[in-house]
PDB file of C-alpha atoms and ligand atoms in Angstrom:
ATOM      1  CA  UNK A   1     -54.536  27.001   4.966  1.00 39.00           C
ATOM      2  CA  UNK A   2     -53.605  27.771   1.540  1.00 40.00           C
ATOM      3  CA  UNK A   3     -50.638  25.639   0.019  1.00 40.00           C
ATOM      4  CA  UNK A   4     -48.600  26.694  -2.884  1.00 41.00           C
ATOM      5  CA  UNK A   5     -45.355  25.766  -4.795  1.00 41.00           C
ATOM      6  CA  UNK A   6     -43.560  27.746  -6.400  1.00 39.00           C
ATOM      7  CA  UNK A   7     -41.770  27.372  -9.654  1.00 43.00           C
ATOM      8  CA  UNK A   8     -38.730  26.301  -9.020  1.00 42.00           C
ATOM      9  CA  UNK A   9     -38.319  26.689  -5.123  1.00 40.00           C
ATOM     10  CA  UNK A  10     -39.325  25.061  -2.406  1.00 42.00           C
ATOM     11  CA  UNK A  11     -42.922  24.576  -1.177  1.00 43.00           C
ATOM     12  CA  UNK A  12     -43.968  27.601   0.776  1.00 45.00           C
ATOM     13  CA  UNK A  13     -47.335  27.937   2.962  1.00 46.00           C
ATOM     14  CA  UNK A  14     -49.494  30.733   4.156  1.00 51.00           C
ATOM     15  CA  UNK A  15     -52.664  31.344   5.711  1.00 61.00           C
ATOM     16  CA  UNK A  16     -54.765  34.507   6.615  1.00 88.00           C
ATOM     17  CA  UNK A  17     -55.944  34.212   9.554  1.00 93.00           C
ATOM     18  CA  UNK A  18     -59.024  35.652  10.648  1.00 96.00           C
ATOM     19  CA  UNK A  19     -59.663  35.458  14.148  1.00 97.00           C
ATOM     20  CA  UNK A  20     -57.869  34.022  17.129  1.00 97.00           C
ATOM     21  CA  UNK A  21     -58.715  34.090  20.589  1.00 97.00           C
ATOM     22  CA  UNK A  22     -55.679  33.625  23.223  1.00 97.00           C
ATOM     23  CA  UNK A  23     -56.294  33.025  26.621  1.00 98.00           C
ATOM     24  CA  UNK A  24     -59.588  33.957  26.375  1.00 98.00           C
ATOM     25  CA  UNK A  25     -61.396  34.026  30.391  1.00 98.00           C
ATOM     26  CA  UNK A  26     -65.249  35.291  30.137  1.00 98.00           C
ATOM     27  CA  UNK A  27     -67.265  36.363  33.278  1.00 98.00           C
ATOM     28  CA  UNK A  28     -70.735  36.679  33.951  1.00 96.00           C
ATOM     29  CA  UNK A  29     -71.023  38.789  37.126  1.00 95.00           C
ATOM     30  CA  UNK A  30     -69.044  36.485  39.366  1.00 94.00           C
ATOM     31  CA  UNK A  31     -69.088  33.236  37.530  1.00 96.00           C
ATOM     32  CA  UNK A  32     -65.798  32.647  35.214  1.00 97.00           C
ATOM     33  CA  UNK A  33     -67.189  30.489  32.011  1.00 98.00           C
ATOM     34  CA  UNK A  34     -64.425  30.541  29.916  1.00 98.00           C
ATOM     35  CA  UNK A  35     -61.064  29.591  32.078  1.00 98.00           C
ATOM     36  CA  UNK A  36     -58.500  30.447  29.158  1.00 97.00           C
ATOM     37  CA  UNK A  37     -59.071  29.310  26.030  1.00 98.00           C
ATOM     38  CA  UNK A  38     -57.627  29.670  22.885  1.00 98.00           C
ATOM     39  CA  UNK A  39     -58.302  28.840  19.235  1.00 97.00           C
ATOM     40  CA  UNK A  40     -57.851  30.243  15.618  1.00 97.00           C
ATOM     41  CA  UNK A  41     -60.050  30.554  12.637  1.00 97.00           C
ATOM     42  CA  UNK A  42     -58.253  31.177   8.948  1.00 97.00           C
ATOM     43  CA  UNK A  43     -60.034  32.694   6.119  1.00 96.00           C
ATOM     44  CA  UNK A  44     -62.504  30.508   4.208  1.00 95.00           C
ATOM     45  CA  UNK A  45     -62.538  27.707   7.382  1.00 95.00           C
ATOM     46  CA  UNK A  46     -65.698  26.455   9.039  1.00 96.00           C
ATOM     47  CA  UNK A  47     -63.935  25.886  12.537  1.00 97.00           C
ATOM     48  CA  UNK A  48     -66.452  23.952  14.974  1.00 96.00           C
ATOM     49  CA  UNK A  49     -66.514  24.466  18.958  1.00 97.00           C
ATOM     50  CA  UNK A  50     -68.653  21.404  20.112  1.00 94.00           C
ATOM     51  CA  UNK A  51     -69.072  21.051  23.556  1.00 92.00           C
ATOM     52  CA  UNK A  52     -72.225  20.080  25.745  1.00 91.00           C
ATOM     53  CA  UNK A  53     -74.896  22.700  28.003  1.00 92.00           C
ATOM     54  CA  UNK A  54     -73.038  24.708  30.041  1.00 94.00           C
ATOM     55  CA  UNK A  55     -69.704  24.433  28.375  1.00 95.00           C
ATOM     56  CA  UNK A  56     -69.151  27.931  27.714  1.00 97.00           C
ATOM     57  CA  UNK A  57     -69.904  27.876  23.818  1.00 97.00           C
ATOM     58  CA  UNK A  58     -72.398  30.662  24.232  1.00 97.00           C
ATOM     59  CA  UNK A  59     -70.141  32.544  26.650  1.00 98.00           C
ATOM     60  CA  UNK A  60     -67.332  32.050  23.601  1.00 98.00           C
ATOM     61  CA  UNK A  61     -69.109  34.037  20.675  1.00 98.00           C
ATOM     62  CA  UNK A  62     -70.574  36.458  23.911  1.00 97.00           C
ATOM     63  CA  UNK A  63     -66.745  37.536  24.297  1.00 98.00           C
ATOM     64  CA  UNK A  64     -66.208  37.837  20.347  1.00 98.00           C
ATOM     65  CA  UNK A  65     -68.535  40.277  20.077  1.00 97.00           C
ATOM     66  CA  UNK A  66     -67.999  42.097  22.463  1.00 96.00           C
ATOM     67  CA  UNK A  67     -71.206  41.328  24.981  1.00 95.00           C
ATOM     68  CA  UNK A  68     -69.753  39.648  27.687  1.00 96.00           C
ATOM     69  CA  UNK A  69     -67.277  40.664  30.058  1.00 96.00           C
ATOM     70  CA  UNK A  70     -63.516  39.201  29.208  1.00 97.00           C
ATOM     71  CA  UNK A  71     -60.133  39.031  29.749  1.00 97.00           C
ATOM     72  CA  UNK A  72     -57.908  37.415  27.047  1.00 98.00           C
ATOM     73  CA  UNK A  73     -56.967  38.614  23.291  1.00 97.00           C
ATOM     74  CA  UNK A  74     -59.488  38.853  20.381  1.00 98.00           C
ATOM     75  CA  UNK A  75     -57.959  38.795  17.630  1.00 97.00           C
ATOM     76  CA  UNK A  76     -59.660  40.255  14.681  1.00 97.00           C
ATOM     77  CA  UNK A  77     -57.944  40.289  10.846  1.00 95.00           C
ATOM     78  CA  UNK A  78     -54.306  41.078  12.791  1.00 93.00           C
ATOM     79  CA  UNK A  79     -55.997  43.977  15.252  1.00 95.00           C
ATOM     80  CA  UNK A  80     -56.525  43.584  18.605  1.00 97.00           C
ATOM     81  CA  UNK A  81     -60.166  43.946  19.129  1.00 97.00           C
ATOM     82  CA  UNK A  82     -61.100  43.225  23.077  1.00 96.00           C
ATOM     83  CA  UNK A  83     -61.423  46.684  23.579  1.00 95.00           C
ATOM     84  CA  UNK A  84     -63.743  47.108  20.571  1.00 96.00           C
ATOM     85  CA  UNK A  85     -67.136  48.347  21.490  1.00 96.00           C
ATOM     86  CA  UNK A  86     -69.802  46.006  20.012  1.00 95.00           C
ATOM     87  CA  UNK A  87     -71.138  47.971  17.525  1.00 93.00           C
ATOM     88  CA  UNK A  88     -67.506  48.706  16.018  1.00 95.00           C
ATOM     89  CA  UNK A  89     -67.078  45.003  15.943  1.00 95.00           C
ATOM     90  CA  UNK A  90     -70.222  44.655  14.006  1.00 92.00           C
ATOM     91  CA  UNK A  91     -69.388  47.380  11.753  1.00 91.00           C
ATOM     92  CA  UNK A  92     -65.576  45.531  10.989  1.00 93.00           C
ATOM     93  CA  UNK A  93     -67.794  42.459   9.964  1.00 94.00           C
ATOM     94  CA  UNK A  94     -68.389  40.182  12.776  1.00 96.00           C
ATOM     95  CA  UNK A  95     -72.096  38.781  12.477  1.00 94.00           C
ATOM     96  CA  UNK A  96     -74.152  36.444  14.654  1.00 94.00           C
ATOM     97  CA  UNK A  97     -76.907  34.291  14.017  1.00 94.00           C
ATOM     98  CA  UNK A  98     -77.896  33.718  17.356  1.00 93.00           C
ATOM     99  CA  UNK A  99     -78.309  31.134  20.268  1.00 92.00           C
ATOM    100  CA  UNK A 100     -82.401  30.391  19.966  1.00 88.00           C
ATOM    101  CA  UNK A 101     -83.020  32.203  16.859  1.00 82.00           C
ATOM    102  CA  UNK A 102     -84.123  35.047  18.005  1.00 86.00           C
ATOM    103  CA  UNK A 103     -86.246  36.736  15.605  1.00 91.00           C
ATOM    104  CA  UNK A 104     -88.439  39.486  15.696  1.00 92.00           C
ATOM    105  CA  UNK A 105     -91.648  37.449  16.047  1.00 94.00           C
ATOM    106  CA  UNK A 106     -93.937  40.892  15.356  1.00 94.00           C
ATOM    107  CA  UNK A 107     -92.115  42.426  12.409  1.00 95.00           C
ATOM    108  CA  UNK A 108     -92.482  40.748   9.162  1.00 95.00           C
ATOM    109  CA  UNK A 109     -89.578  38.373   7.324  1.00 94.00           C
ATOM    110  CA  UNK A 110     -88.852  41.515   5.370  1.00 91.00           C
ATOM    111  CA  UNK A 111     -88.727  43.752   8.000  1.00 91.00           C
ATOM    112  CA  UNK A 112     -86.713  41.645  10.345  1.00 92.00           C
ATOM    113  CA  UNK A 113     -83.907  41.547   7.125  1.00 89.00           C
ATOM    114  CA  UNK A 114     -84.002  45.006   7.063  1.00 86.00           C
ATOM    115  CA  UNK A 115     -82.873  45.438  10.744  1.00 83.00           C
ATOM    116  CA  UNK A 116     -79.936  43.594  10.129  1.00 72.00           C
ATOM    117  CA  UNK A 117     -78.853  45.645   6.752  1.00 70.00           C
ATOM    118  CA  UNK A 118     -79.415  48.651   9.266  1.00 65.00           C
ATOM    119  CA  UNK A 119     -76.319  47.605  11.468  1.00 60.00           C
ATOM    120  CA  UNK A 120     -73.998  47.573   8.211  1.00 59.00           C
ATOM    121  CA  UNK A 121     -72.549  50.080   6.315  1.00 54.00           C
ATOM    122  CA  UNK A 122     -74.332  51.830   3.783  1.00 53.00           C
ATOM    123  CA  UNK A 123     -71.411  50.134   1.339  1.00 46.00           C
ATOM    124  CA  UNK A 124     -71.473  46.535   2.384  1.00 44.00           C
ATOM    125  CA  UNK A 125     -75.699  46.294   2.112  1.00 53.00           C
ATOM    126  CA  UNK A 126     -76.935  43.750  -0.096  1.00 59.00           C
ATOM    127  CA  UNK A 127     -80.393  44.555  -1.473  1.00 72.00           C
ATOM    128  CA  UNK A 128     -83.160  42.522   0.014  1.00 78.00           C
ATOM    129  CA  UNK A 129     -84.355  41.339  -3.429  1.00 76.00           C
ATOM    130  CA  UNK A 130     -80.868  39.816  -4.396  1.00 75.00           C
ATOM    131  CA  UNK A 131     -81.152  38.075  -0.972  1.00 78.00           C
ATOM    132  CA  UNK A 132     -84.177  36.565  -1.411  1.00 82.00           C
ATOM    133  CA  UNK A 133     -82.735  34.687  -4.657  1.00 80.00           C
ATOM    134  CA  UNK A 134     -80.411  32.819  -2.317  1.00 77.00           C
ATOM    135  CA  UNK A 135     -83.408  32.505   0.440  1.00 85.00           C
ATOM    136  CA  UNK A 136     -86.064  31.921  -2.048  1.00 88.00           C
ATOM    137  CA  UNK A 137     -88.465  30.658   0.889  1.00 90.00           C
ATOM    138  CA  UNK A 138     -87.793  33.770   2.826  1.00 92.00           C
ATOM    139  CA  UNK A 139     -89.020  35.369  -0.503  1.00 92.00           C
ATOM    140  CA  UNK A 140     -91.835  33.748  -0.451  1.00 94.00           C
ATOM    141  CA  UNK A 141     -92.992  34.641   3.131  1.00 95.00           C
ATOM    142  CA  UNK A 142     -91.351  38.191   3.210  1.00 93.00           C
ATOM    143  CA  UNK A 143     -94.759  39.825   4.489  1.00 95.00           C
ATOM    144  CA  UNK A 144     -95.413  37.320   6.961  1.00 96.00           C
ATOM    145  CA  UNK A 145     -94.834  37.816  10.385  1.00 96.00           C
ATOM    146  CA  UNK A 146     -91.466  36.210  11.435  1.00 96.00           C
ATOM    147  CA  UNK A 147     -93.430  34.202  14.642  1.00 95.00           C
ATOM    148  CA  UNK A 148     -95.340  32.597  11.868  1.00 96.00           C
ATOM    149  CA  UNK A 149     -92.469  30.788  10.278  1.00 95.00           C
ATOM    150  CA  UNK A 150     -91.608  27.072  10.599  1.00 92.00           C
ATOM    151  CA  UNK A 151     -88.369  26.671  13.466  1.00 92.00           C
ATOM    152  CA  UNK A 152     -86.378  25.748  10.341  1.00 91.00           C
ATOM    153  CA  UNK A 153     -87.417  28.891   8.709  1.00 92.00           C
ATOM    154  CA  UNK A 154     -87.232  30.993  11.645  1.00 94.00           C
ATOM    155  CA  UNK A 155     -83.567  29.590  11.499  1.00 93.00           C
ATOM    156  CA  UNK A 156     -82.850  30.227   8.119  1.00 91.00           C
ATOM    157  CA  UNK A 157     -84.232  33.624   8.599  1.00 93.00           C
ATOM    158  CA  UNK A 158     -81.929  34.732  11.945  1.00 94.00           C
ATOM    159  CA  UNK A 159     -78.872  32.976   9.510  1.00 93.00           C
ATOM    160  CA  UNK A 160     -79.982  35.265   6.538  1.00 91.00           C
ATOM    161  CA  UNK A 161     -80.134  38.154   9.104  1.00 91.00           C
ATOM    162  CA  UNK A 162     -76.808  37.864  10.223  1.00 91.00           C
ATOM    163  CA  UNK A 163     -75.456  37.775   6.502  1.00 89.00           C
ATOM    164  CA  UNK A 164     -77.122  40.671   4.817  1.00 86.00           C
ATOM    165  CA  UNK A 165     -74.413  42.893   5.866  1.00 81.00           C
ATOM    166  CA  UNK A 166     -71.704  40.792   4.319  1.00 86.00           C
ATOM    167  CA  UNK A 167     -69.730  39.542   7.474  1.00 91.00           C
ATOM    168  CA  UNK A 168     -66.373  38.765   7.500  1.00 93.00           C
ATOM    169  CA  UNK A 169     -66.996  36.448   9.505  1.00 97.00           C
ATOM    170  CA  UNK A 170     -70.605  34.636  10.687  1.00 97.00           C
ATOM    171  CA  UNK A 171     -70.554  32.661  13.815  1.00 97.00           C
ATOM    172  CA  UNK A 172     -73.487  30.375  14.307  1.00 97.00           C
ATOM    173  CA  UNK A 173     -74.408  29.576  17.517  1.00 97.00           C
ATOM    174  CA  UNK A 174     -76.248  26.120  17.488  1.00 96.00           C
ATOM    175  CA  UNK A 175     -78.380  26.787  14.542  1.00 95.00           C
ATOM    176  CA  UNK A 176     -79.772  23.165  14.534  1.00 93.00           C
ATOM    177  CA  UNK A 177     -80.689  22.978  18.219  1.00 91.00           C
ATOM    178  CA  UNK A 178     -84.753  22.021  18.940  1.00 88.00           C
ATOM    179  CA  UNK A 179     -85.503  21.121  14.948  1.00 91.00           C
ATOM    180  CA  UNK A 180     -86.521  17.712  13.157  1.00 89.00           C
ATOM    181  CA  UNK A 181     -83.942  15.781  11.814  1.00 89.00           C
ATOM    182  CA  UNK A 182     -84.992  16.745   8.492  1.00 89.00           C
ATOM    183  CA  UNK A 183     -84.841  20.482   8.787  1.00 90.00           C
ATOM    184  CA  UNK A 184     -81.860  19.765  10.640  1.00 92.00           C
ATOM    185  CA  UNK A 185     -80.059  18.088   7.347  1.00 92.00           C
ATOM    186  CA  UNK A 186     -81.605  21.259   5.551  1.00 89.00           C
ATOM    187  CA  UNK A 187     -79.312  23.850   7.782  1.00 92.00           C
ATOM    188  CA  UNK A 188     -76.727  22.094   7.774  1.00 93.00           C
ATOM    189  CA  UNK A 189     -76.736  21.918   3.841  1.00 92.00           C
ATOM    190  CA  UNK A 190     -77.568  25.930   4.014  1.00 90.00           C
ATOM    191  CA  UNK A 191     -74.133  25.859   6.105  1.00 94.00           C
ATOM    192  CA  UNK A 192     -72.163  23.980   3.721  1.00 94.00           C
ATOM    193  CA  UNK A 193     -73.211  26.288   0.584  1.00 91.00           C
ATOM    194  CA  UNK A 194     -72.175  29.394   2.650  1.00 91.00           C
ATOM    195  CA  UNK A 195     -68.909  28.176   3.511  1.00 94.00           C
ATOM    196  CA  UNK A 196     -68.761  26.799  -0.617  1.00 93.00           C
ATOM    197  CA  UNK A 197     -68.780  30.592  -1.015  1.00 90.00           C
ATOM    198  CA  UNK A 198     -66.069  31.006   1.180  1.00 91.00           C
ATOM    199  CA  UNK A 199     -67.513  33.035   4.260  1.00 94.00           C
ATOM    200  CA  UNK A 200     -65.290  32.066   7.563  1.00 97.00           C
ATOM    201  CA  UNK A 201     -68.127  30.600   9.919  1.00 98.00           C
ATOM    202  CA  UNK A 202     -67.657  29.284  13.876  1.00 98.00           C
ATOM    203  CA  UNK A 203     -70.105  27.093  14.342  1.00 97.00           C
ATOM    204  CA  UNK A 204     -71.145  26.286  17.626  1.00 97.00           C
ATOM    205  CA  UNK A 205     -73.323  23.257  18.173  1.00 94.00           C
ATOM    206  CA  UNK A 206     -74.177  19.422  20.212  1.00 89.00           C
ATOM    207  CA  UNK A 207     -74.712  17.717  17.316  1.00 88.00           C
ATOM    208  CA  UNK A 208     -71.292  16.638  16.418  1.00 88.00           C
ATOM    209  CA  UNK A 209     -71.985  14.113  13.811  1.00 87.00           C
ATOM    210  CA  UNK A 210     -73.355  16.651  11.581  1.00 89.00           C
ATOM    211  CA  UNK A 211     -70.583  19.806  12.621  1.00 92.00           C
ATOM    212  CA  UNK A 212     -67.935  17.127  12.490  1.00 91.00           C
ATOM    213  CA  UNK A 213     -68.817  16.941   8.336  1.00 91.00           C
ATOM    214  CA  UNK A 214     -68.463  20.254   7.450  1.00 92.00           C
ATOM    215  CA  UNK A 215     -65.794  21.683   9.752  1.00 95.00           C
ATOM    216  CA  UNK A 216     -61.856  22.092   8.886  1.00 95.00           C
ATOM    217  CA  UNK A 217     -61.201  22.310  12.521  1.00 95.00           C
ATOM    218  CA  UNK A 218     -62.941  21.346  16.004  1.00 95.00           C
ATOM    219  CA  UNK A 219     -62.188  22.683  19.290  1.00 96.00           C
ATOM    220  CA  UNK A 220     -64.132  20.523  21.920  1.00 94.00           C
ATOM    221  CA  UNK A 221     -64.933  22.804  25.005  1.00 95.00           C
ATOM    222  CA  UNK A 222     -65.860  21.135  27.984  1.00 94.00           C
ATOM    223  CA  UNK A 223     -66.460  22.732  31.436  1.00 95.00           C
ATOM    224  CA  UNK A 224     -65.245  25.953  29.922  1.00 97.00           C
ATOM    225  CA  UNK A 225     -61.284  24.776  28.830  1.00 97.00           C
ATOM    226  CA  UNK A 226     -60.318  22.883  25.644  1.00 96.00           C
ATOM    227  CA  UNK A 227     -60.686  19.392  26.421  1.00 93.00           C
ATOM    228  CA  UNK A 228     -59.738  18.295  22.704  1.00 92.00           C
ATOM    229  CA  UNK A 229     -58.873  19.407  19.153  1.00 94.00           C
ATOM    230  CA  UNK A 230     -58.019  18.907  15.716  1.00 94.00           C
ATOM    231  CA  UNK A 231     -59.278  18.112  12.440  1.00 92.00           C
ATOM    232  CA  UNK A 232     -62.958  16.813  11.953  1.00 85.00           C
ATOM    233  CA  UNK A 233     -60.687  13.221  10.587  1.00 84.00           C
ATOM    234  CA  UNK A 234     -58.530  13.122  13.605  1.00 85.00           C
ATOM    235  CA  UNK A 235     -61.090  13.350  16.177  1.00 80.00           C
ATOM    236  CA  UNK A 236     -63.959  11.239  14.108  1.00 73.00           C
ATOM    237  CA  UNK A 237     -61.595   8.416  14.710  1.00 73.00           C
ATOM    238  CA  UNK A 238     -61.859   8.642  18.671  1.00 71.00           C
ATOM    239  CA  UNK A 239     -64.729   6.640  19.597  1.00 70.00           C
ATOM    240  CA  UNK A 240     -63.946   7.900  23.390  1.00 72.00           C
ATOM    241  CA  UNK A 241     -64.411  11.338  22.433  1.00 70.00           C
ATOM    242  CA  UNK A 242     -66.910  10.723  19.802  1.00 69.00           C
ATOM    243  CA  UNK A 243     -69.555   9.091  22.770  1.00 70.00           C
ATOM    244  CA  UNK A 244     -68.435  12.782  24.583  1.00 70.00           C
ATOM    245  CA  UNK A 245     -69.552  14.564  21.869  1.00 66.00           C
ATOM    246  CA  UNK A 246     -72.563  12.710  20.994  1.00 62.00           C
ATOM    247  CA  UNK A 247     -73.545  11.962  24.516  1.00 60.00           C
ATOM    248  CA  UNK A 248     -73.633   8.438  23.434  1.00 47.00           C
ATOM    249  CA  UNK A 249     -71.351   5.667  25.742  1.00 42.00           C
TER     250      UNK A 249
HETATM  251  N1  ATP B   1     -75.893  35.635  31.988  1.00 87.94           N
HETATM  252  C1  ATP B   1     -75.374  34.698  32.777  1.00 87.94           C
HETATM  253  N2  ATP B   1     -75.324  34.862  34.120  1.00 87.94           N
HETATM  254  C2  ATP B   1     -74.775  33.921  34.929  1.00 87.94           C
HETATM  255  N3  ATP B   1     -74.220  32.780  34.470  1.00 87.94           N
HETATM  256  C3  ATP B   1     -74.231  32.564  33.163  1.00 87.94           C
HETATM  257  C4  ATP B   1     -74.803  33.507  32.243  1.00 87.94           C
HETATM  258  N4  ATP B   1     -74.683  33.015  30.979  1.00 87.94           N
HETATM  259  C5  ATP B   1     -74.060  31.826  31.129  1.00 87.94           C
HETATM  260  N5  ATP B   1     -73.794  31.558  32.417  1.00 87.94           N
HETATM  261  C6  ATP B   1     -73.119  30.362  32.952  1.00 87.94           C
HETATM  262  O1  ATP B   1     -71.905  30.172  32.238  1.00 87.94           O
HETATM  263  C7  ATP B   1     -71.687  28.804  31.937  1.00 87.94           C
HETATM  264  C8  ATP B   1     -71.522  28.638  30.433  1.00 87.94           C
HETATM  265  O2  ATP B   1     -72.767  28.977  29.807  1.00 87.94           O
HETATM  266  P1  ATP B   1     -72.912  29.088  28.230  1.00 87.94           P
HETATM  267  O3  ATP B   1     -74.256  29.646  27.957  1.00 87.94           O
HETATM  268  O4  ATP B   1     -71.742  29.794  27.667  1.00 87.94           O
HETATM  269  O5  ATP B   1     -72.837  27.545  27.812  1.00 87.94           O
HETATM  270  P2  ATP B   1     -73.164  26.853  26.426  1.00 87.94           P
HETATM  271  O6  ATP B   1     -71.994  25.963  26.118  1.00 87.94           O
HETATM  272  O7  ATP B   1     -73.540  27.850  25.415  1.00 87.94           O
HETATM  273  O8  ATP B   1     -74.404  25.924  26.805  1.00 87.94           O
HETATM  274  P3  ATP B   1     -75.716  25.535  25.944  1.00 87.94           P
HETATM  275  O9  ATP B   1     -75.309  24.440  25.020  1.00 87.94           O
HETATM  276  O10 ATP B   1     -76.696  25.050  26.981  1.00 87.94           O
HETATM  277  O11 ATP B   1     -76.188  26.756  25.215  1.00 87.94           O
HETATM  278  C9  ATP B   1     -72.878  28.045  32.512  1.00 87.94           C
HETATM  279  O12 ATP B   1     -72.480  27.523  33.771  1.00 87.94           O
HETATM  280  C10 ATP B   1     -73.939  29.103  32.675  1.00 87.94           C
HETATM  281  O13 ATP B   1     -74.795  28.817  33.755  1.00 87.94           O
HETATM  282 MG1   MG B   2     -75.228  28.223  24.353  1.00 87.94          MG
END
């Protein structure tokens, strides 16, 4: 949210908002979980869903692009999008850097990039070389075989993926899960200097503490509803909810 004042009226506010889901349901076969959610991401805003296994955070992003079967409103830069095949909702700049990082493990660091310039637009394609600048490890290893990597740099990797076709917006789903605390502080840091740049990011993840930091806004799914929201502060200050989040009591 964007605040101005003018120069002699009053205050006056806007925001651009970027995606919002309403009512979102999300169905795998016969199993319903998502049971009507909804949540709103504005331009430039790291917006966390937290939530533990099972909660339906994976199901969430599923429905945003398209892959799982839903009900609801997506919301995409003021269009209505549910309808959207998946490609088309790749193609209007919706990126993910998936659950697992799931990386080609045969092709090579460069070759893996080049897969995901492949599903942008000839317009919007960054050139590998500039990339590696901002990935310089990723330089580094670019004729390596992606199953070689580190699980930090395999991370890094299915993160730089999902950005070389300039999203509009990324959305991260649990980029820190299985790695050492210190890789972990590394992604998280990687996280923060994207959204510094000002790319919108959802960012799913369990480890609150760390989401909590960089987020404008958390949405804390539990059981597939909204158990809780509002700013990182707000809900920091909870120590009920923070032992839900953390799994700590
Ligand atoms: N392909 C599928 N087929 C059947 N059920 C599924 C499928 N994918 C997810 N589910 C079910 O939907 C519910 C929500 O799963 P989801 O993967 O969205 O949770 P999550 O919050 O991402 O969990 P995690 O933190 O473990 O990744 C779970 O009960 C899960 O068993
Ligand atoms: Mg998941």
């Amino acid at each position: 949210m964007l605040e101005r004042r003018g120069h002699n009226g009053p205050a006056f506010r806007f925001s651009k908002e970027m995606l919002s889901v309403d009512n979102l349901e999300v169905f795998h076969g016969p199993i319903k979980a998502v049971h009507g959610i909804s949540f709103k991401i504005d331009a430039g805003q790291c917006v966390a869903l937290l939530g533990p296994n099972g909660a339906g955070k994976t199901s969430t992003i599923s429905a945003i692009t398209g892959i799982a079967r839903a009900t609801g409103q997506v919301l995409f830069e003021g269009s209505d999008i549910s309808k959207t095949p998946v490609e088309a909702r790749i193609q209007r700049g919706i990126s993910v850097s998936p659950e697992g990082r799931r990386v080609f493990a045969n092709l090579t660091v460069e070759e893996n990039l080049r897969l995901g310039s492949a599903a942008s637009d000839s317009n919007t394609k960054t050139s590998i070389a500039e990339f590696f600048d901002t990935f310089p490890i990723l330089g580094e290893r670019r004729h390596q075989s992606a199953g070689t990597l580190s699980g930090g740099e395999q991370q890094m990797l299915a993160i730089a993926r999902a950005l070389i076709a300039k999203p509009r917006i990324l959305l991260l789903d649990e980029p820190s899960l299985g790695l050492a605390p210190k890789i972990v502080g590394q992604i998280f840091s990687l996280i923060g200097d994207l959204k510094a740049k000002g790319i919108t990011i959802l960012l799913v993840e369990q480890n609150a503490a760390q989401a909590l930091r960089l987020s404008d806004y958390v949405y804390f799914l539990n059981n597939g509803r909204i158990a809780a929201e509002g700013t990182a502060e707000s809900l920091g200050k909870s120590d009920t909810l923070m032992a839900e989040l953390t799994g700590i009591s």
